[in-house]
Coordinates of C-alpha atoms and ligand atoms in Angstrom, one line a residue:
M64 CA 0.0 0.0 0.0
L65 CA 1.1 3.5 -0.8
I66 CA 0.6 6.3 1.7
T67 CA 1.4 9.9 1.4
G68 CA 2.3 11.9 4.5
A69 CA 3.7 8.9 6.2
S70 CA 6.5 10.6 8.2
R71 CA 4.4 11.5 11.2
G72 CA 0.8 11.8 12.5
I73 CA -2.0 9.8 11.0
G74 CA 0.1 8.6 8.0
A75 CA 2.8 7.2 10.3
A76 CA 0.1 5.5 12.5
V77 CA -1.5 4.0 9.4
A78 CA 1.8 2.7 8.1
R79 CA 2.7 1.0 11.4
H80 CA -0.8 -0.5 11.7
F81 CA -0.7 -2.0 8.2
A82 CA 2.8 -3.2 8.7
A83 CA 1.7 -5.1 11.8
Q84 CA -0.8 -6.9 9.6
G85 CA 1.8 -7.9 7.1
W86 CA 1.3 -5.3 4.3
A87 CA 4.2 -4.1 2.2
L88 CA 4.6 -0.3 2.4
Q89 CA 5.4 2.5 0.0
L90 CA 5.8 5.7 2.0
L91 CA 6.1 9.3 0.7
A92 CA 6.8 12.6 2.5
R93 CA 9.4 15.4 2.6
D94 CA 11.2 14.3 5.8
G95 CA 13.6 11.7 4.5
S96 CA 15.2 11.0 7.8
A97 CA 11.8 10.3 9.5
L98 CA 10.8 8.0 6.6
E99 CA 14.2 6.2 6.8
A100 CA 13.9 5.8 10.6
M101 CA 10.4 4.3 10.2
A102 CA 11.5 2.1 7.4
S103 CA 14.5 0.6 9.2
S104 CA 12.5 -0.1 12.4
L105 CA 9.7 -1.8 10.3
Q106 CA 12.2 -3.7 8.2
Q107 CA 13.7 -5.2 11.3
Q108 CA 10.2 -6.6 12.0
G109 CA 10.1 -8.1 8.5
T110 CA 8.1 -5.5 6.6
V111 CA 8.9 -4.7 3.0
V112 CA 9.2 -0.8 2.9
H113 CA 10.1 1.6 0.2
V114 CA 10.3 5.4 0.8
A115 CA 10.4 8.5 -1.4
M116 CA 11.1 12.1 -0.5
V117 CA 8.7 14.2 -2.4
D118 CA 7.4 17.8 -1.8
L119 CA 3.7 17.7 -2.7
S120 CA 3.5 21.5 -2.5
R121 CA 5.4 21.6 -5.8
A122 CA 3.6 20.3 -8.9
D123 CA 6.9 19.3 -10.6
G124 CA 8.5 16.3 -9.2
I125 CA 5.4 14.5 -8.0
Q126 CA 5.0 12.1 -11.0
A127 CA 8.7 11.2 -10.9
G128 CA 8.7 10.7 -7.1
V129 CA 5.7 8.4 -7.2
E130 CA 7.2 6.5 -10.1
T131 CA 10.3 5.7 -8.0
L132 CA 8.0 4.0 -5.4
L133 CA 6.1 2.1 -8.1
T134 CA 9.4 0.9 -9.7
A135 CA 10.7 -0.2 -6.4
G136 CA 7.6 -1.7 -4.9
G137 CA 5.2 -2.4 -7.8
S138 CA 1.6 -1.1 -8.2
P139 CA -0.1 -0.7 -4.8
G140 CA -3.4 -2.4 -4.1
V141 CA -4.3 0.5 -1.8
L142 CA -3.5 4.2 -2.1
I143 CA -4.0 6.5 0.8
N144 CA -3.9 10.2 -0.1
N145 CA -3.3 11.4 3.4
A146 CA -0.6 14.1 3.2
G147 CA -1.9 17.6 3.8
A148 CA -1.5 20.7 5.9
G149 CA -3.8 22.5 8.3
Y150 CA -4.2 26.2 7.8
T151 CA -6.0 28.9 9.7
A152 CA -6.5 32.5 8.5
P153 CA -9.5 34.7 7.7
L154 CA -10.6 34.4 4.1
A155 CA -10.8 38.2 3.9
T156 CA -7.1 38.7 4.3
M157 CA -5.3 35.4 3.6
P158 CA -2.4 35.9 1.2
L159 CA -3.0 34.6 -2.3
E160 CA 0.3 32.6 -2.2
D161 CA -1.0 30.8 0.9
W162 CA -4.2 29.8 -1.0
Q163 CA -2.2 28.5 -3.9
W164 CA 0.1 26.6 -1.7
L165 CA -2.8 25.0 0.2
V166 CA -4.7 24.1 -3.0
Q167 CA -1.6 22.5 -4.5
L168 CA -0.8 20.5 -1.4
N169 CA -4.3 19.5 -0.2
M170 CA -6.0 19.2 -3.6
T171 CA -3.9 19.2 -6.7
S172 CA -1.3 16.8 -5.4
V173 CA -4.0 14.3 -4.7
L174 CA -4.9 14.4 -8.4
Q175 CA -1.3 14.0 -9.4
V176 CA -0.5 11.1 -7.1
T177 CA -3.8 9.4 -8.1
Q178 CA -3.0 9.8 -11.8
A179 CA 0.5 8.3 -11.3
V180 CA -1.0 5.3 -9.5
L181 CA -4.1 4.6 -11.6
P182 CA -2.5 2.9 -14.6
G183 CA -1.0 0.2 -12.4
M184 CA -4.2 -0.3 -10.5
R185 CA -6.2 -0.6 -13.8
A186 CA -3.7 -3.1 -15.1
A187 CA -4.0 -5.1 -11.9
G188 CA -7.8 -5.2 -12.3
G189 CA -8.7 -3.0 -9.4
G190 CA -7.7 -1.3 -6.1
L191 CA -8.8 1.0 -3.3
I192 CA -8.1 4.7 -3.0
I193 CA -8.8 6.4 0.3
N194 CA -8.7 10.2 0.5
I195 CA -8.4 11.8 3.9
S196 CA -10.8 14.7 4.3
S197 CA -12.0 16.6 7.3
H198 CA -15.2 17.4 9.2
A199 CA -14.3 21.0 8.2
A200 CA -15.4 20.1 4.7
D201 CA -19.1 20.0 5.8
Q202 CA -19.1 22.4 8.8
A203 CA -17.9 26.0 8.9
F204 CA -15.3 27.0 11.5
P205 CA -14.0 30.6 11.6
N206 CA -10.6 30.9 10.0
W207 CA -10.7 27.3 8.6
G208 CA -12.4 28.4 5.3
A209 CA -9.6 27.7 2.9
Y210 CA -8.7 24.4 4.6
G211 CA -12.4 23.4 4.6
M212 CA -12.7 24.3 0.9
T213 CA -9.8 22.0 0.0
K214 CA -11.3 19.1 1.9
A215 CA -14.8 19.7 0.5
A216 CA -13.2 19.5 -2.9
L217 CA -11.6 16.2 -2.1
G218 CA -15.1 14.7 -1.4
A219 CA -16.3 15.8 -4.8
F220 CA -13.1 14.5 -6.4
S221 CA -13.6 11.1 -4.6
R222 CA -17.2 10.7 -5.7
S223 CA -16.4 11.5 -9.3
L224 CA -13.3 9.3 -9.4
A225 CA -15.4 6.5 -7.9
V226 CA -17.9 6.5 -10.8
E227 CA -15.3 7.0 -13.4
E228 CA -13.1 4.1 -12.2
A229 CA -15.8 1.7 -11.0
A230 CA -15.7 -0.3 -14.3
Q231 CA -11.9 -0.8 -13.7
G232 CA -12.6 -2.4 -10.3
I233 CA -11.2 0.7 -8.5
R234 CA -13.1 1.8 -5.4
V235 CA -12.7 5.2 -3.8
T236 CA -13.6 6.2 -0.2
T237 CA -13.4 9.5 1.6
V238 CA -12.5 9.4 5.3
S239 CA -13.8 12.5 7.0
L240 CA -12.1 13.2 10.3
G241 CA -12.8 15.3 13.3
A242 CA -9.8 16.5 15.4
V243 CA -7.0 14.0 15.7
N244 CA -4.1 14.5 18.2
T245 CA -1.2 14.8 15.8
P246 CA 1.7 17.3 15.2
L247 CA -0.6 19.1 12.7
W248 CA -1.8 21.1 15.7
D249 CA 1.8 22.3 16.4
T250 CA 2.5 23.4 12.8
A251 CA 3.2 27.1 12.0
T252 CA 0.1 27.4 9.7
V253 CA -2.3 26.3 12.4
H254 CA -3.4 28.7 15.2
A255 CA -6.0 26.9 17.4
D256 CA -6.2 26.1 21.0
L257 CA -8.3 22.9 21.3
D258 CA -8.3 20.2 24.0
R259 CA -5.7 17.8 22.7
H260 CA -6.9 15.1 25.2
A261 CA -10.4 15.1 23.8
M262 CA -9.2 14.5 20.2
L263 CA -9.1 11.2 18.4
D264 CA -5.8 9.2 18.6
P265 CA -4.1 8.5 15.3
T266 CA -4.3 4.8 16.1
D267 CA -8.2 5.2 16.1
V268 CA -7.9 6.4 12.5
A269 CA -5.5 3.7 11.5
D270 CA -7.9 1.1 12.9
A271 CA -10.7 2.5 10.8
I272 CA -8.6 2.7 7.6
L273 CA -7.4 -0.9 8.0
H274 CA -11.1 -1.9 8.4
L275 CA -11.9 -0.2 5.1
A276 CA -9.0 -1.9 3.4
E277 CA -10.1 -5.3 4.6
Q278 CA -13.6 -5.1 3.1
P279 CA -14.5 -7.4 0.2
S280 CA -14.0 -5.8 -3.2
R281 CA -17.7 -6.1 -4.0
Q282 CA -18.4 -3.4 -1.5
R283 CA -17.6 0.3 -1.5
I284 CA -17.9 2.5 1.5
E285 CA -18.4 6.0 0.0
N286 CA -17.6 8.0 3.1
L287 CA -16.5 7.1 6.6
T288 CA -16.8 9.9 9.2
L289 CA -14.9 9.5 12.4
L290 CA -15.4 12.1 15.2
P291 CA -14.2 12.5 18.7
A292 CA -16.9 11.4 21.1
A293 CA -17.1 14.9 22.4
G294 CA -18.0 16.1 18.9
A295 CA -16.4 19.1 17.1
L296 CA -13.9 20.6 19.5
Ligands
LIG482 P1 0.6 16.0 10.4 O1 0.9 15.3 11.7 O2 1.0 17.5 10.3 O3 1.3 15.2 9.2 C1 1.2 15.6 7.9 C2 1.9 14.6 7.0 O4 1.8 15.2 5.7 C3 3.3 14.5 7.3 O5 3.8 13.2 7.1 C4 4.0 15.4 6.4 O6 5.3 15.0 6.0 C5 3.1 15.3 5.2 N1 3.2 16.6 4.4 C6 3.0 17.8 4.8 N2 3.3 18.7 3.8 C7 3.9 17.9 2.8 C8 4.4 18.3 1.6 N3 4.6 19.5 1.2 N4 4.9 17.3 0.8 C9 4.8 16.0 1.2 N5 4.2 15.6 2.3 C10 3.8 16.6 3.2 O7 -0.9 16.0 10.0 P2 -2.0 14.8 10.3 O8 -2.9 15.3 11.4 O9 -1.4 13.5 10.4 O10 -2.9 15.0 9.0 C11 -2.9 14.0 8.0 C12 -4.1 14.3 7.1 O11 -5.3 14.2 7.9 C13 -4.1 15.7 6.5 O12 -4.6 15.6 5.1 C14 -5.1 16.5 7.3 O13 -5.6 17.5 6.6 C15 -6.1 15.4 7.7 N6 -6.8 15.7 8.9 C16 -6.2 15.9 10.1 C17 -7.0 16.1 11.2 C18 -6.4 16.4 12.5 O14 -7.1 16.8 13.5 N7 -5.1 16.1 12.7 C19 -8.4 16.2 11.1 C20 -9.0 16.0 9.9 C21 -8.2 15.7 8.7 P3 6.6 15.9 5.8 O15 6.5 17.1 6.7 O16 7.7 15.0 6.1 O17 6.5 16.3 4.4

């Protein structure tokens, strides 16, 4: 399985969870040392792991980066488009370059990675693509407008891709998440003061995603929403 944004947070938890179930991994992110550290610890437990350092906020280089993973590890049966950034700022004043960066990273790169993976999935007769979205796609939170827009677009992208690729045996699922306690909340582009202890744990998300990947291929779950029991924080 190929997972973007696997160097920390949800992506790292998903990678460890799938590895524990015997899956081979293709991991992509910018932080090469974090990826290498994860790969070497998982390889010691017998997992086949390939990694690629790719900056998804730059359109050039994504196709080639994904190709190196496909060449090394073959076509994945499951693709998880997880990489993304949180971003808070008022729509009225946010800089255009921030908007364009966020759109490239959270939306356009998903198209690019998917396009790189689809030919192999089609040739294999099918596969599963899981796109990681957010509760902010459906519910408005002040200062989260640009982020929510990118995640709402992912839902529309997933639904369209699902109908376009159904005849190829390729299933597409959107996973919509409430707040998850990851390093995203410590990044420079996020200014929010939520109760970290009330958030979901990344292992909760990993459990849900593994469940999706284990479903029979005759079944497609269109959207799975996972929220903290306390609701929107
Ligand atoms: P995180 O802890 O900040 O991790 C983000 C991952 O994405 C990292 O592996 C990071 O790796 C990668 N990434 C970021 N910028 C990248 C770039 N330019 N190129 C390549 N990879 C990049 O965030 P997270 O909470 O795990 O979030 C994962 C996904 O879940 C995101 O799409 C996020 O929007 C979504 N989500 C999160 C929450 C939440 O509350 N945490 C809620 C709803 C949805 P590098 O820095 O090494 O590149």
